[in-house]
CSV table of C-alpha atoms and ligand atoms in Angstrom, one decimal:
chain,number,residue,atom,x,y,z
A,1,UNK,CA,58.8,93.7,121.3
A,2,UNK,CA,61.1,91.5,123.2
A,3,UNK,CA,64.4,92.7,124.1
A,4,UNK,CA,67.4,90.8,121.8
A,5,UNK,CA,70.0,90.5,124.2
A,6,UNK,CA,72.2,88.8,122.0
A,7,UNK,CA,72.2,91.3,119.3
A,8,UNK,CA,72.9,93.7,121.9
A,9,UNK,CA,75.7,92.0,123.7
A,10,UNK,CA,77.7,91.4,120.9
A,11,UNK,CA,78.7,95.0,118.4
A,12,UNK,CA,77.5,94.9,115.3
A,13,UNK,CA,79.5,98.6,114.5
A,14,UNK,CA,83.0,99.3,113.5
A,15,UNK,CA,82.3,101.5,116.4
A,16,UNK,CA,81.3,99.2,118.8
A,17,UNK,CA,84.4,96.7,118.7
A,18,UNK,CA,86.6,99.7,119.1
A,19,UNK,CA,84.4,100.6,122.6
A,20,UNK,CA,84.1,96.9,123.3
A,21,UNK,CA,88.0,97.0,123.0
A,22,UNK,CA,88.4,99.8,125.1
A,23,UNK,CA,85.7,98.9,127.9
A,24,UNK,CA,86.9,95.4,128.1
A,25,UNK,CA,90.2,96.7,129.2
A,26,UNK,CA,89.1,99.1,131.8
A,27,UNK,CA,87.1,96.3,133.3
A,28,UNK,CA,89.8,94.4,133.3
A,29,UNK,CA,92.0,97.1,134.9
A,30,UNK,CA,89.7,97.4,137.4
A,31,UNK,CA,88.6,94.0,137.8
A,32,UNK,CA,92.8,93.0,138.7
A,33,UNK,CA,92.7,96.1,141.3
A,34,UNK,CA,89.2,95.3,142.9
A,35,UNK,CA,90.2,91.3,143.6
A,36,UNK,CA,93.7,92.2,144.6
A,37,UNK,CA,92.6,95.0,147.3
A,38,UNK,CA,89.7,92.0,148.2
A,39,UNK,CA,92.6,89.5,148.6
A,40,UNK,CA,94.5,91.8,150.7
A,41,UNK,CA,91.7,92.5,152.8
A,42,UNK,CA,91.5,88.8,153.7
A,43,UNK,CA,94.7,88.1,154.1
A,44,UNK,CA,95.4,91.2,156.4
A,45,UNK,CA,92.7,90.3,158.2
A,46,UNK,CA,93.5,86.7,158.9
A,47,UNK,CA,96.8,87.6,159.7
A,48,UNK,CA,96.5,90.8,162.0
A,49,UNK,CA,93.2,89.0,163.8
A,50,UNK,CA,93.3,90.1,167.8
A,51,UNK,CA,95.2,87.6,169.4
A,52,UNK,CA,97.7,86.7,166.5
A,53,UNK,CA,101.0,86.3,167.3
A,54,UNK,CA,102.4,88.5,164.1
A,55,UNK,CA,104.8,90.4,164.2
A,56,UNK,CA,103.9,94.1,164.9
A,57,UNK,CA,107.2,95.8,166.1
A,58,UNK,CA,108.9,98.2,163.9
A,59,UNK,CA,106.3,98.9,161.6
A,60,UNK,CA,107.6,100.5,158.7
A,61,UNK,CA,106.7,104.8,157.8
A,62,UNK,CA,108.0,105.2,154.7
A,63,UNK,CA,108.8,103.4,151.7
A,64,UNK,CA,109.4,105.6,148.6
A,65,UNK,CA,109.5,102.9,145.5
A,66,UNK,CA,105.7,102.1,147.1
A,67,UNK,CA,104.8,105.7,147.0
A,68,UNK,CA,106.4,106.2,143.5
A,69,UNK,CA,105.0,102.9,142.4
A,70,UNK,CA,101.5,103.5,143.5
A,71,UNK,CA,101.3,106.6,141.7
A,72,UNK,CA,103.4,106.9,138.5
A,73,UNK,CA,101.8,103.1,137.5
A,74,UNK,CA,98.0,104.4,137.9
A,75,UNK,CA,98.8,107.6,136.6
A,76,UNK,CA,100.6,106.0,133.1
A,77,UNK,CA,97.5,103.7,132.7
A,78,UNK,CA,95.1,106.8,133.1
A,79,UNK,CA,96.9,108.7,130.4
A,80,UNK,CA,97.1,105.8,128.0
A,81,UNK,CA,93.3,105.0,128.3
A,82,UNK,CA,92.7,109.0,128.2
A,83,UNK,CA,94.5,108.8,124.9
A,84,UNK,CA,92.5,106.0,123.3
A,85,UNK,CA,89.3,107.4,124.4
A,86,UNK,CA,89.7,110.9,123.1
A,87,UNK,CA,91.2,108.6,119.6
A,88,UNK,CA,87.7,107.0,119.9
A,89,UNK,CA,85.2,109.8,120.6
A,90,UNK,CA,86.9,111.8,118.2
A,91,UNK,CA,86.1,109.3,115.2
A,92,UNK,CA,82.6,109.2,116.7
A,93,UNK,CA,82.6,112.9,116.3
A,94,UNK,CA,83.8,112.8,112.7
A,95,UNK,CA,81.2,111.1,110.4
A,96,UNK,CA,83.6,109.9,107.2
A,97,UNK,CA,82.2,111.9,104.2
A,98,UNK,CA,80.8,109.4,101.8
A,99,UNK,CA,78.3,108.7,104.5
A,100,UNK,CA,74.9,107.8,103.6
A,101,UNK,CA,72.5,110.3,104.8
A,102,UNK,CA,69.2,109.7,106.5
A,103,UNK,CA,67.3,112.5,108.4
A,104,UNK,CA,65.8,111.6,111.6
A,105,UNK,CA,63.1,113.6,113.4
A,106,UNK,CA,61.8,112.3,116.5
A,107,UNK,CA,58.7,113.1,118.6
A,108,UNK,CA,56.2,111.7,121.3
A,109,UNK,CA,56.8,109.0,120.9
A,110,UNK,CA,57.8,107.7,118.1
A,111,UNK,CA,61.1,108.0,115.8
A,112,UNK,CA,60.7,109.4,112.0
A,113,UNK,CA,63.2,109.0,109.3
A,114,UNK,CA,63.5,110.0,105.6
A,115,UNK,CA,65.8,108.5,103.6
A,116,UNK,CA,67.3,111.0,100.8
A,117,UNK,CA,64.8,110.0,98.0
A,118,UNK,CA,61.7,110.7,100.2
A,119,UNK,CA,60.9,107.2,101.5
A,120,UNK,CA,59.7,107.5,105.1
A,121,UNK,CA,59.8,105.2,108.0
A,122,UNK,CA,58.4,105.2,111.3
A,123,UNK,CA,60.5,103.1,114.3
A,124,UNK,CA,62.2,101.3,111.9
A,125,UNK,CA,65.4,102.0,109.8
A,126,UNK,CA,66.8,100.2,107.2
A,127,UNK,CA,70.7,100.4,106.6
A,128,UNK,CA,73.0,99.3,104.4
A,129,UNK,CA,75.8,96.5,105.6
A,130,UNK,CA,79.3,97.6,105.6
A,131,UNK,CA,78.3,101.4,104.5
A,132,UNK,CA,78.6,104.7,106.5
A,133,UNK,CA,75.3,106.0,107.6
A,134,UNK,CA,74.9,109.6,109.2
A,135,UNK,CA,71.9,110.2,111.2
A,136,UNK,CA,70.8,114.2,111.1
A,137,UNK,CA,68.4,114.5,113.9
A,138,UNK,CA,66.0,116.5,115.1
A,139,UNK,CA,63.2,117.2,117.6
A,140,UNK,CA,59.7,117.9,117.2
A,141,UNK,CA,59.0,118.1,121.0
A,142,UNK,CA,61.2,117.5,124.1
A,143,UNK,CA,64.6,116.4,124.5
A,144,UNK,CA,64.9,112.7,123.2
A,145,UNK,CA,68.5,110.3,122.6
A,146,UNK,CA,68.9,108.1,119.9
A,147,UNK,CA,70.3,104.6,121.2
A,148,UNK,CA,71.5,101.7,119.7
A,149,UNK,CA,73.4,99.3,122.2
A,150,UNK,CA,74.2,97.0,119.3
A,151,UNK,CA,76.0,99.6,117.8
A,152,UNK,CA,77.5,101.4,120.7
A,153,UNK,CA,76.2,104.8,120.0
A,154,UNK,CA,74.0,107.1,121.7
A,155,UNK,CA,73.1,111.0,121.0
A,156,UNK,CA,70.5,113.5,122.4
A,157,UNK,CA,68.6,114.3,119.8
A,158,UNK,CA,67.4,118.2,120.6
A,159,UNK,CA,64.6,120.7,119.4
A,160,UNK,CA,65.4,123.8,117.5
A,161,UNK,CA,68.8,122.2,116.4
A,162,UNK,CA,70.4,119.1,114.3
A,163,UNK,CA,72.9,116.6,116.1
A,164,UNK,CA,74.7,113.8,114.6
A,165,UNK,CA,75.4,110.4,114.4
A,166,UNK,CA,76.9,107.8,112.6
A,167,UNK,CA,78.1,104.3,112.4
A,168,UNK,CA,79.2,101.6,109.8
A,169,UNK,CA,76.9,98.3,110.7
A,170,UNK,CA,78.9,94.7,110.6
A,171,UNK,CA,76.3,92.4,110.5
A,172,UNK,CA,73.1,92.2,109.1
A,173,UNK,CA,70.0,91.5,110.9
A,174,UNK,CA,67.3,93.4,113.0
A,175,UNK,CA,68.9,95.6,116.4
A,176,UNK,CA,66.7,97.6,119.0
A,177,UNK,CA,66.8,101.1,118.8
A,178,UNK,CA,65.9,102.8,122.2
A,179,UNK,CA,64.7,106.3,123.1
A,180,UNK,CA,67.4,106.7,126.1
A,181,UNK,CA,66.2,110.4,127.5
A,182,UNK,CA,63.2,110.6,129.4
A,183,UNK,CA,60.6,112.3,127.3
A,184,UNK,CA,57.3,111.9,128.7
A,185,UNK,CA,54.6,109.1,130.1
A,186,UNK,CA,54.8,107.0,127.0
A,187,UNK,CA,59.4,107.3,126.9
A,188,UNK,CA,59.2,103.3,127.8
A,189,UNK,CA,57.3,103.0,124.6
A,190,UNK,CA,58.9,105.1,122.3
A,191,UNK,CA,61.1,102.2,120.9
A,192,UNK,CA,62.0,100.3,117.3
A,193,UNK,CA,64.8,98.5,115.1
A,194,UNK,CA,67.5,99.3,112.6
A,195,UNK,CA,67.4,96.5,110.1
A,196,UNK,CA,70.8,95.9,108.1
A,197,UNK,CA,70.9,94.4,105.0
A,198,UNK,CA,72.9,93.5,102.2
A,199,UNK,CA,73.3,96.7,99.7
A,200,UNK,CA,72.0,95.2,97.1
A,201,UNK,CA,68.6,94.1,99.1
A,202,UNK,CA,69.3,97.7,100.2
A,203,UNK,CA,69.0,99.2,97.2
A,204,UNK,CA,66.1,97.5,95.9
A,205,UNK,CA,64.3,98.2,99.1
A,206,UNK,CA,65.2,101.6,98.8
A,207,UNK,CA,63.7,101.9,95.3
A,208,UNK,CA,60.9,100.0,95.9
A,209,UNK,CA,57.7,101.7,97.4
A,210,UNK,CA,58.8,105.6,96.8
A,211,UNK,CA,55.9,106.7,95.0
A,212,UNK,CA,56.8,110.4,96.9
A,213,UNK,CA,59.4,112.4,95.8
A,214,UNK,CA,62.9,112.7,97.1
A,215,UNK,CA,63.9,115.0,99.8
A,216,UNK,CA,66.2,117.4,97.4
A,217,UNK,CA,62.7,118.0,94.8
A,218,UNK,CA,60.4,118.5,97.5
A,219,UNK,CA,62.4,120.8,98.8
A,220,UNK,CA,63.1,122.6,95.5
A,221,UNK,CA,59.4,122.6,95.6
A,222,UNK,CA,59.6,124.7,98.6
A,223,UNK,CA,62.3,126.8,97.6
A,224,UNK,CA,59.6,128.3,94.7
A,225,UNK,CA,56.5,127.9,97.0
A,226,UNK,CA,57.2,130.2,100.1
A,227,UNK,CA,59.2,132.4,98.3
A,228,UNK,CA,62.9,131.9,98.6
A,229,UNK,CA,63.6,131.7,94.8
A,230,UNK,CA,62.4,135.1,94.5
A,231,UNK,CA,65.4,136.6,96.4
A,232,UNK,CA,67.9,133.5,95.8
A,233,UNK,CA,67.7,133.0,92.3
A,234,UNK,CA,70.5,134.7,90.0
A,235,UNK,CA,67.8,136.3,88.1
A,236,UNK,CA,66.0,138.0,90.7
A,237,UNK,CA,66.6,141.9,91.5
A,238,UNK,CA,67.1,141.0,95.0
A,239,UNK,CA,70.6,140.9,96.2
A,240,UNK,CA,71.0,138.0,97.9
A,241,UNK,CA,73.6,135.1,98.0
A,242,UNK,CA,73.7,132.2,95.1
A,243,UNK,CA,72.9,129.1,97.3
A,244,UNK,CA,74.5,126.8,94.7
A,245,UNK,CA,77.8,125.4,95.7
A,246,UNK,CA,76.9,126.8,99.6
A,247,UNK,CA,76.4,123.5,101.4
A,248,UNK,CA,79.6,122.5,103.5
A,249,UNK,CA,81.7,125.4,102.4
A,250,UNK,CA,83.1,128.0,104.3
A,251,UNK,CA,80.7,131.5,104.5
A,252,UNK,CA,82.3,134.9,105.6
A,253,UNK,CA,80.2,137.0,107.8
A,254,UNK,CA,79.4,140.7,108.0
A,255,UNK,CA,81.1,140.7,111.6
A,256,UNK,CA,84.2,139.2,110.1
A,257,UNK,CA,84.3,135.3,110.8
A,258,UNK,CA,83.6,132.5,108.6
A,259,UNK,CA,81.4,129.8,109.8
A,260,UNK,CA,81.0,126.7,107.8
A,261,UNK,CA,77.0,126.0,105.8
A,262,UNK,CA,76.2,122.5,107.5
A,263,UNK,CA,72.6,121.7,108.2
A,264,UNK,CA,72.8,123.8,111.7
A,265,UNK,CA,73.6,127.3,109.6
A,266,UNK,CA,70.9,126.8,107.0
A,267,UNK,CA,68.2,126.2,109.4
A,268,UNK,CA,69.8,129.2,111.7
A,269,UNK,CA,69.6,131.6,108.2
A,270,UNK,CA,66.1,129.9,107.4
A,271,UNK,CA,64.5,130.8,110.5
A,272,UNK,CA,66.9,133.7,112.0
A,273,UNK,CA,67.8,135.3,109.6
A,274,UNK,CA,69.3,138.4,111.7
A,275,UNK,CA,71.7,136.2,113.7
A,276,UNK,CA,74.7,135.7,111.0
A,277,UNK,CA,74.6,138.0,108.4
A,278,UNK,CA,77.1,137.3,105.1
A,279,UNK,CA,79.6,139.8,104.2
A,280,UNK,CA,78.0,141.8,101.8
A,281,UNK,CA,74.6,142.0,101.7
A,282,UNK,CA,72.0,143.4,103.4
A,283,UNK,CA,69.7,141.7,106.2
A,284,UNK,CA,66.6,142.1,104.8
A,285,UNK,CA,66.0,137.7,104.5
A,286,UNK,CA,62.8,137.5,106.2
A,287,UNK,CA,62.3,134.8,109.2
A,288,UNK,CA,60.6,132.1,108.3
A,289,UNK,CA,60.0,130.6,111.8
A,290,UNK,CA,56.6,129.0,112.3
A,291,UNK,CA,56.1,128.9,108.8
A,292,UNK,CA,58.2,126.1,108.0
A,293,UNK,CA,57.6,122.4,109.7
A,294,UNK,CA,60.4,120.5,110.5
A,295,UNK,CA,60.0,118.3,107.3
A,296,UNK,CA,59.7,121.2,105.4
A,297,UNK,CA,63.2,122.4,106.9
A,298,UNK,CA,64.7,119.3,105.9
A,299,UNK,CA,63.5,118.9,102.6
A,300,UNK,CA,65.2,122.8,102.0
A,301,UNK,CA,68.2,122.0,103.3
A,302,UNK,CA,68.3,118.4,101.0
A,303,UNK,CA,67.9,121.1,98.2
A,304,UNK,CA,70.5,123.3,99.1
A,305,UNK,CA,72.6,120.4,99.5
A,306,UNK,CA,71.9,118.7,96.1
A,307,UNK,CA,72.5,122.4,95.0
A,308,UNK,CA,76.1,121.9,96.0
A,309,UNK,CA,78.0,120.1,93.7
A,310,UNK,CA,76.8,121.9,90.7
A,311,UNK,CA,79.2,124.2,89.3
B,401,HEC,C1,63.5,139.0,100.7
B,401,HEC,C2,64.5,138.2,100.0
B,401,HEC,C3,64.8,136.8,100.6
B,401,HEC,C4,64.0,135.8,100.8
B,401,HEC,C5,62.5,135.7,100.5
B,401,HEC,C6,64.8,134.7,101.3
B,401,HEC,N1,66.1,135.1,101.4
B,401,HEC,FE1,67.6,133.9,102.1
B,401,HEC,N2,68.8,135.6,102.1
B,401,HEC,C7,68.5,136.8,101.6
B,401,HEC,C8,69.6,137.7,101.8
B,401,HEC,C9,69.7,139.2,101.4
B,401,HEC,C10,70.6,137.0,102.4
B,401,HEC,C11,72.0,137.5,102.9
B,401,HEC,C12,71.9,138.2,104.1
B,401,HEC,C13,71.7,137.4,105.3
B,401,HEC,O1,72.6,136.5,105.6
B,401,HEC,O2,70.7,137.5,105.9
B,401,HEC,C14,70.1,135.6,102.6
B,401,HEC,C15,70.8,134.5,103.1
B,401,HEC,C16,70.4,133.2,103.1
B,401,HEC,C17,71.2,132.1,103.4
B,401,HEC,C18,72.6,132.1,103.8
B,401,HEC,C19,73.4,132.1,102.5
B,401,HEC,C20,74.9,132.1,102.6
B,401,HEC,O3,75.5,132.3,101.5
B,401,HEC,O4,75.5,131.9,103.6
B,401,HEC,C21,70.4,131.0,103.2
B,401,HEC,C22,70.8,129.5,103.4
B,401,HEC,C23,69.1,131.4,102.8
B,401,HEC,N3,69.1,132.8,102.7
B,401,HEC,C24,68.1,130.6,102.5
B,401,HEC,C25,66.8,131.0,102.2
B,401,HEC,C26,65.7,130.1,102.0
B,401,HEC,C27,65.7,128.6,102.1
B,401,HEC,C28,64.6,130.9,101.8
B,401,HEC,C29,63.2,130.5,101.6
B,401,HEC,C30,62.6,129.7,102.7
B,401,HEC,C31,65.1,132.3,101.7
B,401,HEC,N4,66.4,132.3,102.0
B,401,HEC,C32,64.3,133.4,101.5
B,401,HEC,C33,67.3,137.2,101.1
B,401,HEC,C34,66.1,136.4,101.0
B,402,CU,CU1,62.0,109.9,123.5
């Protein structure tokens, strides 16, 4: 695969032209300072050289608008470009909620993603144009980063927990997607592409080809298979929560706080089930650690999520 290096240079994410903006104008900053303190250098030089006949009586020690200058000015451009960085990490931090969601789960060395109804691709992703997507990533093995320098956006992508990413793509077209966290002899290799297209070529490439079922039904699957209905359902004589309507709400605890059911607490109460505890019932949820694969743990939590909405 060659590298595109004009995809890359210019953004292709709503993202990206916001940390174009913002990187552009630090270079610029430090561009203006760099040459000046270059020019300075020159000129001092030339006119201090030994044997010049400059002037060097009364030099001055102390010039308070320089002193005041040369630190309120640096100090006001610091705070205003600490300002619109937190304004632009923050929105990288907050995924918008009509996002599309595609789960990611990434290994030696190679990138696998499962779009919500079930079809799979391996180091490539197709995306919609113009349409949030939020990544929810996941490890099989070591410590890996999702990377697209088209987009602008980068995230460690860790074992044993879910991270997230999103963007909004601007153009269509085929951008590299880089593994950007050394994970192994073959890392170099562990590369692929994000295609955008239109959302109607979206949609029918979405459709076409899913001869598996979605995410949420394989998971419902589950749900009866290893058990969990057995405890979960409202029928059962087990005490144990109704998982309908839990996804993205606020749980209160046994200990007394209230933790909000993303994808991070359903995997926690999957596989340790001891650690948070809801107000109210007992802790007798088994763990279902090693009995699970990650797919498995996605396809559950795509369950409990499609569970959510229902009243
Ligand atoms: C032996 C009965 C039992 C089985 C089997 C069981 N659970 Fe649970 N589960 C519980 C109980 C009781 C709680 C509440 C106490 C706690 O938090 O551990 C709970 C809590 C949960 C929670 C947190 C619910 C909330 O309202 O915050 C989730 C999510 C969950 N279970 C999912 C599952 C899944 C998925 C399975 C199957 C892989 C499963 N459980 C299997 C009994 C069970
Ligand atoms: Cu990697």
């Amino acid at each position: 695969m060659t590298y595109n290096m004009d995809a890359a240079l210019r953004s292709a994410s709503t993202l990206g032209t916001k940390v174009d903006a913002l990187f552009l104008t630090m270079l610029g900053i430090t561009g203006i300072v760099a040459v000046g303190v270059a020019v300075l250098i020159v000129l001092f030089a030339i006119r201090y050289r030994h044997g010049s006949k400059a002037d060097r009586s009364h030099p001055p020690t102390r010039v308070r608008w320089v002193e005041i200058t040369w630190t309120t000015t640096p100090l006001a451009i610091f705070l205003v470009i600490f300002f619109w960085s937190s304004e632009v990490f923050t929105q990288f931090h907050r995924p918008p909620d009509n996002a599309l969601r595609i789960h990611v789960l990434a290994k030696q060395w190679m990138w696998k993603l499962e779009h919500a109804n079930g079809r799979r691709e391996i180091d490539e992703l197709h995306v919609p144009l113009g349409e949030p997507v939020e990544l929810i990533m996941t490890s099989q093995d070591v410590i890996h980063s999702f990377f697209v320098p088209a987009f602008r956006v980068k995230q460690d992508v860790v074992p044993g927990r879910y991270t997230n990413l999103w963007f909004t793509a601007t153009r269509a077209g085929r951008f590299d997607l880089e593994c950007a966290e050394y994970c192994g002899t073959e890392h170099a290799r562990m590369h692929g592409a994000i295609i955008v297209m239109r959302p109607v070529e979206f949609a029918d490439w979405l459709a076409a080809g899913t001869a598996q079922p979605g995410l949420a039904s394989r998971g419902f699957d589950l749900y009866r298979r290893v058990g969990c209905s057995g405890c979960h359902e409202p029928t059962s004589t087990v005490h144990a929560p109704d998982l309908t309507g839990l996804f993205g709400n606020p749980v209160h605890l046994a200990d007394g706080s209230r933790v909000v059911a993303d994808e991070n607490y359903i995997r926690d109460s999957i596989l340790q089930p001891q650690k948070q505890i809801v107000a109210g019932f007992d802790p007798v949820m088994p763990s279902f650690q090693g009995q699970l694969s990650e797919d498995d743990l996605i396809a559950l939590i795509a369950f409990i999520q499609s569970r959510g909405n229902a009243p």
